[in-house]
Short mmCIF file of C-alpha atoms in Angstrom, two decimals:
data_model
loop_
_atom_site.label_atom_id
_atom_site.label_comp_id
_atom_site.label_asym_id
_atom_site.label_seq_id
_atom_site.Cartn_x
_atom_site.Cartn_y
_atom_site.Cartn_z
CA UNK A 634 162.48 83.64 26.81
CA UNK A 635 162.23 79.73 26.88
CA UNK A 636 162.77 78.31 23.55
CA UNK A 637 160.04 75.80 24.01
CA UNK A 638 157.47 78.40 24.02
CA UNK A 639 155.75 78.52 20.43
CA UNK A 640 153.14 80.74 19.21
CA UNK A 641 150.83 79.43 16.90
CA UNK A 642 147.51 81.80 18.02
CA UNK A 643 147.85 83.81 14.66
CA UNK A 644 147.16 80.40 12.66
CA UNK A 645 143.63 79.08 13.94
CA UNK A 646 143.80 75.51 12.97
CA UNK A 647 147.10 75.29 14.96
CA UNK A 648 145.68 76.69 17.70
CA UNK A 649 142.90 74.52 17.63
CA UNK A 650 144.94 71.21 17.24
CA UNK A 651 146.91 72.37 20.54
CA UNK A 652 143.81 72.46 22.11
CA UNK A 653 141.76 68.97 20.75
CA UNK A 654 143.39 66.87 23.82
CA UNK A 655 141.72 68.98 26.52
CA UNK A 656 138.25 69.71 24.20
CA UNK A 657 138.39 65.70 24.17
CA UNK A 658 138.52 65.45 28.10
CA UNK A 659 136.10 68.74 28.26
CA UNK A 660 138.03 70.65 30.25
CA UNK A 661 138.61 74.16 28.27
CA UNK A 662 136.70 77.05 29.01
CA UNK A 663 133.21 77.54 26.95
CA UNK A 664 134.78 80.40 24.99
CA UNK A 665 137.79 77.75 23.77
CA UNK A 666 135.34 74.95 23.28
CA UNK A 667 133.59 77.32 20.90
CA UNK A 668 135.66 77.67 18.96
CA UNK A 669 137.34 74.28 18.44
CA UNK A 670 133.74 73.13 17.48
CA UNK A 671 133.68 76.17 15.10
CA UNK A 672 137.21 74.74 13.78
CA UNK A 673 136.12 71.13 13.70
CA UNK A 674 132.87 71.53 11.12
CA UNK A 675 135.24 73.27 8.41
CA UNK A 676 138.82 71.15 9.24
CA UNK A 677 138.72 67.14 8.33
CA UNK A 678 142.47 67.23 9.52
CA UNK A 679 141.21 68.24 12.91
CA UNK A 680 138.29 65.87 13.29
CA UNK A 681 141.02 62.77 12.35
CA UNK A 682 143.23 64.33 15.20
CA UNK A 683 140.09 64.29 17.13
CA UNK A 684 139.07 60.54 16.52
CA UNK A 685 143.08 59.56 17.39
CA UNK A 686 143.00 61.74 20.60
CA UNK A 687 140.19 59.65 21.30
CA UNK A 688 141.76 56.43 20.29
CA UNK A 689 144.77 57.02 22.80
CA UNK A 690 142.38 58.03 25.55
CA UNK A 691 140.68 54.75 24.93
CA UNK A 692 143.99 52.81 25.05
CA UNK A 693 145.55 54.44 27.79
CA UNK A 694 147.86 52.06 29.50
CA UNK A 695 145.87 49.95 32.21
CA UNK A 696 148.60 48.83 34.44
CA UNK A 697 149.83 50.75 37.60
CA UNK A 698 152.34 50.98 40.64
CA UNK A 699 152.32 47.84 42.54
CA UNK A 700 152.05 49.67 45.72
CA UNK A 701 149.52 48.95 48.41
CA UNK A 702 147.09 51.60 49.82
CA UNK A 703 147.03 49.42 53.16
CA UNK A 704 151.25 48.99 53.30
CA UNK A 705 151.44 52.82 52.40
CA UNK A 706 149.28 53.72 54.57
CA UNK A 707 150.34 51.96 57.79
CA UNK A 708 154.19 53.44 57.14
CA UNK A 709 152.96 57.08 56.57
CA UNK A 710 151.35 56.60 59.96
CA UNK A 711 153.81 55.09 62.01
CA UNK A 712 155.99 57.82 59.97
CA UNK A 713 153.38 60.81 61.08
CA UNK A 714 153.21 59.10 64.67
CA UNK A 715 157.26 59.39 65.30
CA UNK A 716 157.74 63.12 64.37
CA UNK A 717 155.94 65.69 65.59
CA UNK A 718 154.45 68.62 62.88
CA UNK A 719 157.21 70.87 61.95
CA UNK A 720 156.17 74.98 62.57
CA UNK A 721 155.19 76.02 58.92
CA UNK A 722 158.23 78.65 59.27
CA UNK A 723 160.49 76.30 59.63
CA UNK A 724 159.22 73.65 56.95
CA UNK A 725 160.86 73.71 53.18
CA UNK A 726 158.81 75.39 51.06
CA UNK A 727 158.02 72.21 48.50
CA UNK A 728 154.58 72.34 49.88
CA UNK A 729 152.94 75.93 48.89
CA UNK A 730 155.32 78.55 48.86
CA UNK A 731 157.30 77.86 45.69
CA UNK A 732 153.81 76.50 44.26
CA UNK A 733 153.03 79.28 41.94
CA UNK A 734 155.29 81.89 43.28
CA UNK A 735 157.66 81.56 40.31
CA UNK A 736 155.21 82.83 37.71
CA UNK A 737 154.00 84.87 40.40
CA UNK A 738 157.20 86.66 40.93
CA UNK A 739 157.16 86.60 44.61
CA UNK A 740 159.56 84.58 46.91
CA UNK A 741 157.46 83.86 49.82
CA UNK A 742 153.66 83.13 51.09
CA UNK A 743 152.50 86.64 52.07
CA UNK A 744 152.27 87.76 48.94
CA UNK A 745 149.39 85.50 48.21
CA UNK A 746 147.62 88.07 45.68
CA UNK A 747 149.95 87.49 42.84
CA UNK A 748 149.73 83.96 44.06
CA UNK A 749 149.09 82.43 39.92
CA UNK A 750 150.12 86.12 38.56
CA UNK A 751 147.36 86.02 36.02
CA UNK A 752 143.94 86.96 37.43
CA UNK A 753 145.14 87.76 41.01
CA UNK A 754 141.30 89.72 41.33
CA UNK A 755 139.80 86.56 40.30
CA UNK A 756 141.21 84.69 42.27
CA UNK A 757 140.28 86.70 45.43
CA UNK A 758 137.22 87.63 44.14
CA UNK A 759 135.97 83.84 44.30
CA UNK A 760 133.06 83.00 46.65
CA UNK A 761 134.64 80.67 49.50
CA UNK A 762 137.89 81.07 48.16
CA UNK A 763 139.79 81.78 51.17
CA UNK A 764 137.83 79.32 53.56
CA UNK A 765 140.55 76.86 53.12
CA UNK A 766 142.93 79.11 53.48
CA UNK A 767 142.11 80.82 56.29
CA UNK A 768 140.28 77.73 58.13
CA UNK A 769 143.90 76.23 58.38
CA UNK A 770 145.15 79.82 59.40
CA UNK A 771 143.03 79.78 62.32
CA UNK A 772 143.38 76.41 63.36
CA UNK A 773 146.94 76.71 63.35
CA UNK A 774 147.00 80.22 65.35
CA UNK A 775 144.87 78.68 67.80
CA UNK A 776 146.99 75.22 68.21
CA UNK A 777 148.89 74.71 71.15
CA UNK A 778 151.95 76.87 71.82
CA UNK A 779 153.75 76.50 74.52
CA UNK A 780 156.56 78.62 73.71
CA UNK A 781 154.81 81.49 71.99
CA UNK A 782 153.33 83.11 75.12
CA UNK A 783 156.48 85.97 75.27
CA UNK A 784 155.96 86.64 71.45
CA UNK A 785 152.50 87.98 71.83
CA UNK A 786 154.04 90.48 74.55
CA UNK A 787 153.63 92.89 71.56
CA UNK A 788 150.05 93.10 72.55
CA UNK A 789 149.47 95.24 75.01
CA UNK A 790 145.87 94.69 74.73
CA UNK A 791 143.69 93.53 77.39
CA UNK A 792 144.40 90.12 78.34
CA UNK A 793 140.69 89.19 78.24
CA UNK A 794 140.76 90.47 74.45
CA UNK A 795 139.10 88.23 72.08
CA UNK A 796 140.66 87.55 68.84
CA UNK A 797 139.48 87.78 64.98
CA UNK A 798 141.66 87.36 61.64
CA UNK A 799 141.65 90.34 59.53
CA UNK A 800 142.99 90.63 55.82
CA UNK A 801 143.43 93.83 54.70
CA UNK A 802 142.98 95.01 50.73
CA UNK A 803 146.16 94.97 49.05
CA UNK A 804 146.19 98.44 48.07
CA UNK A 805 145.09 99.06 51.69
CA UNK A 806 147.16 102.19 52.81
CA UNK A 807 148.99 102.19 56.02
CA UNK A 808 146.76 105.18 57.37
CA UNK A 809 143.49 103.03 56.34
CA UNK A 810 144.65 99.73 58.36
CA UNK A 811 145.65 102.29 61.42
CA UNK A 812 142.06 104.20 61.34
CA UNK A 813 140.35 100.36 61.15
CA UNK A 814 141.80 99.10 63.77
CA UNK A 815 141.76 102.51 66.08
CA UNK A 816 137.77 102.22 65.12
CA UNK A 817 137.08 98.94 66.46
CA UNK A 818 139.75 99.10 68.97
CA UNK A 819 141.92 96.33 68.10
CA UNK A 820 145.58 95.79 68.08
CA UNK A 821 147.42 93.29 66.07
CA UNK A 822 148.92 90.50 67.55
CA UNK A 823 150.34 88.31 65.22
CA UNK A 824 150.90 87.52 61.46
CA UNK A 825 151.09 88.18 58.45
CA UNK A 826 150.19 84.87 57.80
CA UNK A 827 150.60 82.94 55.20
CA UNK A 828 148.12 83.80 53.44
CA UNK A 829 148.67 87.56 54.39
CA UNK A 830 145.74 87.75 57.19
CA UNK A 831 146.58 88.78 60.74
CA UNK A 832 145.23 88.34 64.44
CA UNK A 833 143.80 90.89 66.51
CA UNK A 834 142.99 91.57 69.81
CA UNK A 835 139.74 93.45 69.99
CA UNK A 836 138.01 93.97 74.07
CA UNK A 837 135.45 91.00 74.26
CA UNK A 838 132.59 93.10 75.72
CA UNK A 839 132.65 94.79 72.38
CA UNK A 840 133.50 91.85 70.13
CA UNK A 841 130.55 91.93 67.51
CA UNK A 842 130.70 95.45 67.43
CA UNK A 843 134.22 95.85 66.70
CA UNK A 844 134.13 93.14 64.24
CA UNK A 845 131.51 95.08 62.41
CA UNK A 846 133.28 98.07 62.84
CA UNK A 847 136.06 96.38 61.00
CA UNK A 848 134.02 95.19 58.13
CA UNK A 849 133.10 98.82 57.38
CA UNK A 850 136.56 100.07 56.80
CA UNK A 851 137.71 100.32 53.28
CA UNK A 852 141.00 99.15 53.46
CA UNK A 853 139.19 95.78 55.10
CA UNK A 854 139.00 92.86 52.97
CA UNK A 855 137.98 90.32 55.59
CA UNK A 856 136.78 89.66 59.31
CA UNK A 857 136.72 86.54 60.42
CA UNK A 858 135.27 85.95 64.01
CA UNK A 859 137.53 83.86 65.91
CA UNK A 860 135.82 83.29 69.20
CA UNK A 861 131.73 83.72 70.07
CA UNK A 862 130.41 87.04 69.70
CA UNK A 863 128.97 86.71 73.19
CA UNK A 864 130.40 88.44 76.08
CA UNK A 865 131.48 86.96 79.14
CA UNK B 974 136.55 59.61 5.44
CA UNK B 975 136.16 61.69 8.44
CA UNK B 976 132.11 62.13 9.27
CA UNK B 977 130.94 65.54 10.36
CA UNK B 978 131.75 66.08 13.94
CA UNK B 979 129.07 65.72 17.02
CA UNK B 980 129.87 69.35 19.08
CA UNK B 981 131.18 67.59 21.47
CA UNK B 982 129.90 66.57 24.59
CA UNK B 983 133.28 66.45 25.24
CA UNK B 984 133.86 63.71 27.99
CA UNK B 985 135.17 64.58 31.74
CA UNK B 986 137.71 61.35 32.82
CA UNK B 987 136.78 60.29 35.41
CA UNK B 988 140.11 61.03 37.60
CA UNK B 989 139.09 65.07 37.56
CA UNK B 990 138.55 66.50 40.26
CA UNK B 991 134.75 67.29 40.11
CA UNK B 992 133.70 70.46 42.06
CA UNK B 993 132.43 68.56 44.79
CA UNK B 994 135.08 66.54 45.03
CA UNK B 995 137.32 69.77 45.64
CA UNK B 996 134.85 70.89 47.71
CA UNK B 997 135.42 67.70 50.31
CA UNK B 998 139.18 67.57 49.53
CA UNK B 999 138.76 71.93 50.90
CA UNK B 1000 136.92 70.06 53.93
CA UNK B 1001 139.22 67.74 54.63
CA UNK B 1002 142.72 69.77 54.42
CA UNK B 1003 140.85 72.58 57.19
CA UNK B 1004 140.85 69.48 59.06
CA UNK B 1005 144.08 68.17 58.43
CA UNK B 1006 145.31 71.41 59.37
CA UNK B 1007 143.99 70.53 62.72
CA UNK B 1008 146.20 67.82 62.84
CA UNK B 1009 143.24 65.26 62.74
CA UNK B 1010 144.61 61.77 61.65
CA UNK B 1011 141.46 60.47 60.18
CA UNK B 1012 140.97 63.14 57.97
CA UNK B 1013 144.31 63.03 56.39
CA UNK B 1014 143.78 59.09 56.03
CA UNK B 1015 141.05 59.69 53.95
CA UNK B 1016 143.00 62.22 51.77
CA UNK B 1017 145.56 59.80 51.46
CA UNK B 1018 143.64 56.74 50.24
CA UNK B 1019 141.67 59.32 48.13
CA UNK B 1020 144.66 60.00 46.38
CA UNK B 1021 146.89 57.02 46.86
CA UNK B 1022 145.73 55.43 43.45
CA UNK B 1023 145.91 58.68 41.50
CA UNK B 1024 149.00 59.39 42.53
CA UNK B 1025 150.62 56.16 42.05
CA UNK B 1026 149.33 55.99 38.58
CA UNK B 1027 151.08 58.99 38.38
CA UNK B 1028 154.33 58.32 39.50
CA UNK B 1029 154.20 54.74 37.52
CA UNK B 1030 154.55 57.31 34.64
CA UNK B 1031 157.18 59.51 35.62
CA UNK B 1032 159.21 57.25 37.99
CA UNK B 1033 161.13 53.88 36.62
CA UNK B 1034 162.22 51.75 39.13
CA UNK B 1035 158.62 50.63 41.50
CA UNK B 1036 160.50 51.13 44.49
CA UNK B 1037 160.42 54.87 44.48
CA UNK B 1038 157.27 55.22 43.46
CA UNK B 1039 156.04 54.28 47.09
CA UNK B 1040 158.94 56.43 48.46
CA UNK B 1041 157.76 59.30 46.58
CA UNK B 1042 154.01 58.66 46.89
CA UNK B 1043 154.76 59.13 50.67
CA UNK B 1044 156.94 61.90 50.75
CA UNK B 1045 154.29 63.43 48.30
CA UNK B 1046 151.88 62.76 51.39
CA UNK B 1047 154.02 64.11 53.85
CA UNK B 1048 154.43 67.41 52.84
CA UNK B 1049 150.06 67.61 53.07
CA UNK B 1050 150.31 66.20 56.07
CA UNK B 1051 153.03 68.66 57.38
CA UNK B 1052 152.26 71.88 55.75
CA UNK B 1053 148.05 72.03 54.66
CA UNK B 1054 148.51 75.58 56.14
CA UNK B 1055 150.30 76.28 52.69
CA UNK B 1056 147.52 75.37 50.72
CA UNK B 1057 146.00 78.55 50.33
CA UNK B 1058 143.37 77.89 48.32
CA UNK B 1059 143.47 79.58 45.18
CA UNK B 1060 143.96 76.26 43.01
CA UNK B 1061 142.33 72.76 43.57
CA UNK B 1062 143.38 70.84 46.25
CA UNK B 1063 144.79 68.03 43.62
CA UNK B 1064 146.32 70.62 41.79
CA UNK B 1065 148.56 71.52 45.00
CA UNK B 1066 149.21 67.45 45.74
CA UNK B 1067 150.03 66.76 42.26
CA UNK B 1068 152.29 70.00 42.12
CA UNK B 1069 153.81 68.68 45.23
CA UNK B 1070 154.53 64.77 43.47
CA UNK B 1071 155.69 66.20 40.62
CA UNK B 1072 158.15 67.63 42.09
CA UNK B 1073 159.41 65.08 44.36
CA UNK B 1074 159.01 62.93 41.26
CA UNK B 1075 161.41 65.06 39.17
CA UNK B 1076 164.18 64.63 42.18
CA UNK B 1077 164.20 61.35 42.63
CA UNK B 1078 164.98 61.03 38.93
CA UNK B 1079 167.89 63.52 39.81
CA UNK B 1080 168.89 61.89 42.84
CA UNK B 1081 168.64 58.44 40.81
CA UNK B 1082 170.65 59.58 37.87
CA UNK B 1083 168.00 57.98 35.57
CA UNK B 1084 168.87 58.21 31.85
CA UNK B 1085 165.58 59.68 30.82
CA UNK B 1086 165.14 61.18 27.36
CA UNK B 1087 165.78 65.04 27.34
CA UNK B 1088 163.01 67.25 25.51
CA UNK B 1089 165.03 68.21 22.89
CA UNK B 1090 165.56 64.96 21.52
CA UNK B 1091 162.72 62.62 21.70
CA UNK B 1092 161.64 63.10 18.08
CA UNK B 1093 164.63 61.14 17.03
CA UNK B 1094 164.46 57.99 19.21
CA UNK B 1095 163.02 54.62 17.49
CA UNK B 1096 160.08 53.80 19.88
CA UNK B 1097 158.35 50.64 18.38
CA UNK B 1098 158.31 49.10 14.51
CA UNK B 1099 154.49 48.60 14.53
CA UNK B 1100 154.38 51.71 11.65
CA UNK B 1101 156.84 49.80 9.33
CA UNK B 1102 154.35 47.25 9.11
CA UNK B 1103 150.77 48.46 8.65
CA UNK B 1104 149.55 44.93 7.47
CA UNK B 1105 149.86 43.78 11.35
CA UNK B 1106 147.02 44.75 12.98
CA UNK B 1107 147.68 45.43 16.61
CA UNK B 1108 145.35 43.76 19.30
CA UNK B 1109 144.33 45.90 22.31
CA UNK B 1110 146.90 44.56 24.03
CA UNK B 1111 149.74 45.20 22.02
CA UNK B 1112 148.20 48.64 21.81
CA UNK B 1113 148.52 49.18 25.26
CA UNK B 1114 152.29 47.91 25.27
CA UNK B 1115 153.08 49.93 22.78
CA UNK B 1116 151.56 53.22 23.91
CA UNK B 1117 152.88 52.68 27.34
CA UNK B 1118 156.45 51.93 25.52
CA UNK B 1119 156.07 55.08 23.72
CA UNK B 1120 155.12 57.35 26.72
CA UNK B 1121 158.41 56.32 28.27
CA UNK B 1122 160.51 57.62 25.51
CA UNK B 1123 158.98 60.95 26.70
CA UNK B 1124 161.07 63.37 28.52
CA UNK B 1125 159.63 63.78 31.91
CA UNK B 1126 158.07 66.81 31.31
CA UNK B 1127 156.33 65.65 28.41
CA UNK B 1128 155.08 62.15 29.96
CA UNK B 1129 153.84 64.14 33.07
CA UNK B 1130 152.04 66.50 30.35
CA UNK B 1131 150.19 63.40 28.50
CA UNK B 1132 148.89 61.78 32.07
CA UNK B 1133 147.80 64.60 33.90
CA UNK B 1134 145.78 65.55 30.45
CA UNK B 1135 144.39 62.18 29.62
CA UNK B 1136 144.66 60.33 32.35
CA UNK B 1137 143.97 62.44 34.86
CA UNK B 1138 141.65 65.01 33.38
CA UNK B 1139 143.31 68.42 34.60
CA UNK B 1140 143.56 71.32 32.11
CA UNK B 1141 146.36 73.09 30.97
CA UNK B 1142 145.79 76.11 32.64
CA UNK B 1143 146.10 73.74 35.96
CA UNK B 1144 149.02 71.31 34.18
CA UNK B 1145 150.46 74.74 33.87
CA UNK B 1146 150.13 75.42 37.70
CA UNK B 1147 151.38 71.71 38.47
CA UNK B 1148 154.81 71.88 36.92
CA UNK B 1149 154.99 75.53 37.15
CA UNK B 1150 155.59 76.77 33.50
CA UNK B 1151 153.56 79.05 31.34
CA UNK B 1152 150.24 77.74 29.62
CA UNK B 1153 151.73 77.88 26.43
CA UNK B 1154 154.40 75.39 26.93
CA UNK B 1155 152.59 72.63 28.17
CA UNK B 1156 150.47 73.09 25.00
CA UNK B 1157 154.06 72.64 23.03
CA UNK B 1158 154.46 69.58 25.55
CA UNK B 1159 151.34 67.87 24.29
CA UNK B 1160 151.92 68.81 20.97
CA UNK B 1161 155.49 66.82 20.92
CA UNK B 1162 154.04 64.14 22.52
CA UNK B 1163 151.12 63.71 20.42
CA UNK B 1164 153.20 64.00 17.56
CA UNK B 1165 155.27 61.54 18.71
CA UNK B 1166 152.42 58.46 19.90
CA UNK B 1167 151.21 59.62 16.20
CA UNK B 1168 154.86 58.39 14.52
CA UNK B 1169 154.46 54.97 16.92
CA UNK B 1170 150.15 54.37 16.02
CA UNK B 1171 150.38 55.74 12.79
CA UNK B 1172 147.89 53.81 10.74
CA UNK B 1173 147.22 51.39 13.06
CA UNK B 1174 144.51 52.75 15.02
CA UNK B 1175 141.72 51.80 12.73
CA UNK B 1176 140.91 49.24 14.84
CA UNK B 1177 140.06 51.31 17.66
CA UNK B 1178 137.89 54.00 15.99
#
């Protein structure tokens, strides 16, 4: 346990003065901003607090970095210009993976679910939430590779395939990702990703069938068409 | 004497990121993803000025803060495919200074106050004499003295609340600790600006 950690729920007015700096910028849930206000229209100690939170926000130190947007700027280019994009498998992991994965108690990206440990269904459960996520997924499968051709020798799918990213449930059995993709026949050909989708190779003259026939199995969280549905 | 509150409609700073402000930042990392340059140049100037108001925080000497403001940058540019979407995009870039941030005051050996110890460090003498009235100015110099008696941790805790407008839940995310302690954080630090302003803020109410 870290020694910094203090627990001050059981009193209410400490738990409300913890929370006056972020009811002062708005930014606690409805439930918390409740009750500070509750707090506030019995506690004169709190609505001083209050008026000095303010006070500091007010004064909050004008000056900045004397660093230039345009002089930044022009280095990070040349900078991005002289060295080509690092593979994200071979990059540190300062950018995402340790982001979170602490708390989360996982030591790599795959394990996205447990991603902020807290409210992992949330979190999935969020409309658009994995657009970002698995926008940059697909642009990066579908970058140029010139080396990678040999790796997807593990598909022995037609060559005229056309792909789709999948993401199974998390509590998706291994018999209930076989029967999916035996329904719509597909066959993986790369991942997991990052963020714990994968490729597949379904026959293009059946793409928007298999797709759908994808999105109906249980262990299926999401199908994302990679290519147009129409066939060739 | 206090008067009754106004239920707050609490105020948003203006540095937060706004929905729709995620919502382009969303947009523009897919694109950086795709390795298009002008999309990650307007990421960058989008966050240039946050993020080196930031760094002017946590960072002493200037010259790093442009070192770190672009290696912050950097790792966007070279790995948006980690970003996987389950925080705000500023939440992941500031996660990503911060960081940087706290090595280069490794690397730089910086003799920055430690958490445990702040409470005990003289920060200004403008509370041994109430009957001087501090102008806005000397406000100013004096809270920004006082937020760099903070230990790192704390002074990152103060901006990114007040200055930058996140949360705690997402401060939480940023420097990767439990919610709880970066209320403890603030609560140091508060108490702390409170020993440097203490009845001299008056003026400002």
């Amino acid at each position: 346990m870290s020694g910094q950690i203090v627990h001050l729920e059981p009193d209410p007015h400490a738990a409300v003065q913890q929370l006056l700096p972020w009811y002062l910028t708005g930014r606690l849930e409805a439930a918390e901003a409740a009750q500070v206000d509750l707090h506030l229209a019995s506690c004169a100690e709190c609505r001083a607090e209050l008026e000095t939170e303010r006070a500091w926000q007010l004064l909050q130190p004008g000056e900045t970095a004397q660093v230039d947007v345009e002089d930044g700027w022009a280095k990070m280019r040349s900078q991005v210009a002289a060295a080509p994009r690092p593979r994200t498998a071979d990059a540190a992991p300062a950018g995402g993976r340790r982001f979170g994965g602490r708390r989360a108690g996982t030591s790599a990206g795959p394990a996205l679910p447990g991603f902020f440990g807290r409210a992992p269904a949330r979190a999935w459960a969020a409309p658009g939430l994995l657009s970002v996520a698995l926008a940059c997924t697909i642009a990066w499968t579908l970058r140029p590779q010139p080396t990678v051709g040999d790796y997807h020798a593990l598909s022995a799918a037609p060559v005229d395939g056309a792909t789709a990213v999948v993401r199974f449930r998390p509590d998706a059995t291994e018999q209930q990702i076989r029967r999916g993709l035996n329904a719509a026949g597909a066959r993986l050909v790369d991942g997991p990703t990052v963020t714990d989708a994968y490729v597949v190779r379904v026959p293009r003259d059946r793409y928007t069938q298999a797709l759908a026939a994808l999105r109906r199995e249980p262990g299926v969280a999401l199908v994302e068409a990679l290519e147009t549905a129409s066939p060739p | 004497m206090m008067p009754a509150p106004t239920p707050s409609p609490a105020r948003r700073p203006s540095a937060a990121a706004a929905p729709q402000d995620d919502a382009d930042d969303r947009q523009l990392i897919v694109r950086v993803c795709r390795h298009e340059l002008s999309a990650f140049e307007t990421l960058y100037r989008r966050y240039h000025p946050r993020l080196a108001r930031f760094l002017h925080r946590m960072l002493r000497p200037e010259h790093l803060i442009e070192e770190v403001l672009n290696d912050t940058l950097l790792v966007v540019w070279n790995q948006a495919d980690r970003f996987n979407g389950q925080s705000k995009v500023s939440t992941w870039i500031f996660a990503i200074a911060y960081r940087k941030a706290l090595k280069a005051i490794d690397r730089h050996d910086e003799p920055m106050p430690s958490s445990a110890d702040e409470d005990d460090q003289p920060v200004a003498d403008h509370a041994e004499r109430p009957e001087e009235r501090m102008s806005l100015a000397q406000a100013r110099v004096a809270i920004s003295a006082a937020l760099r008696t903070l230990s790192p941790d704390q002074r990152a805790a103060v901006e990114l609340t007040y200055f930058q407008g996140f949360s705690y839940p997402e401060i939480a995310q940023i420097v990767d600790c439990p919610t709880d302690t970066v209320k403890t954080r603030m609560f140091h630090a508060r108490k702390r600006l409170r020993a440097v302003f203490a009845g001299q803020l008056d003026d400002w109410l």
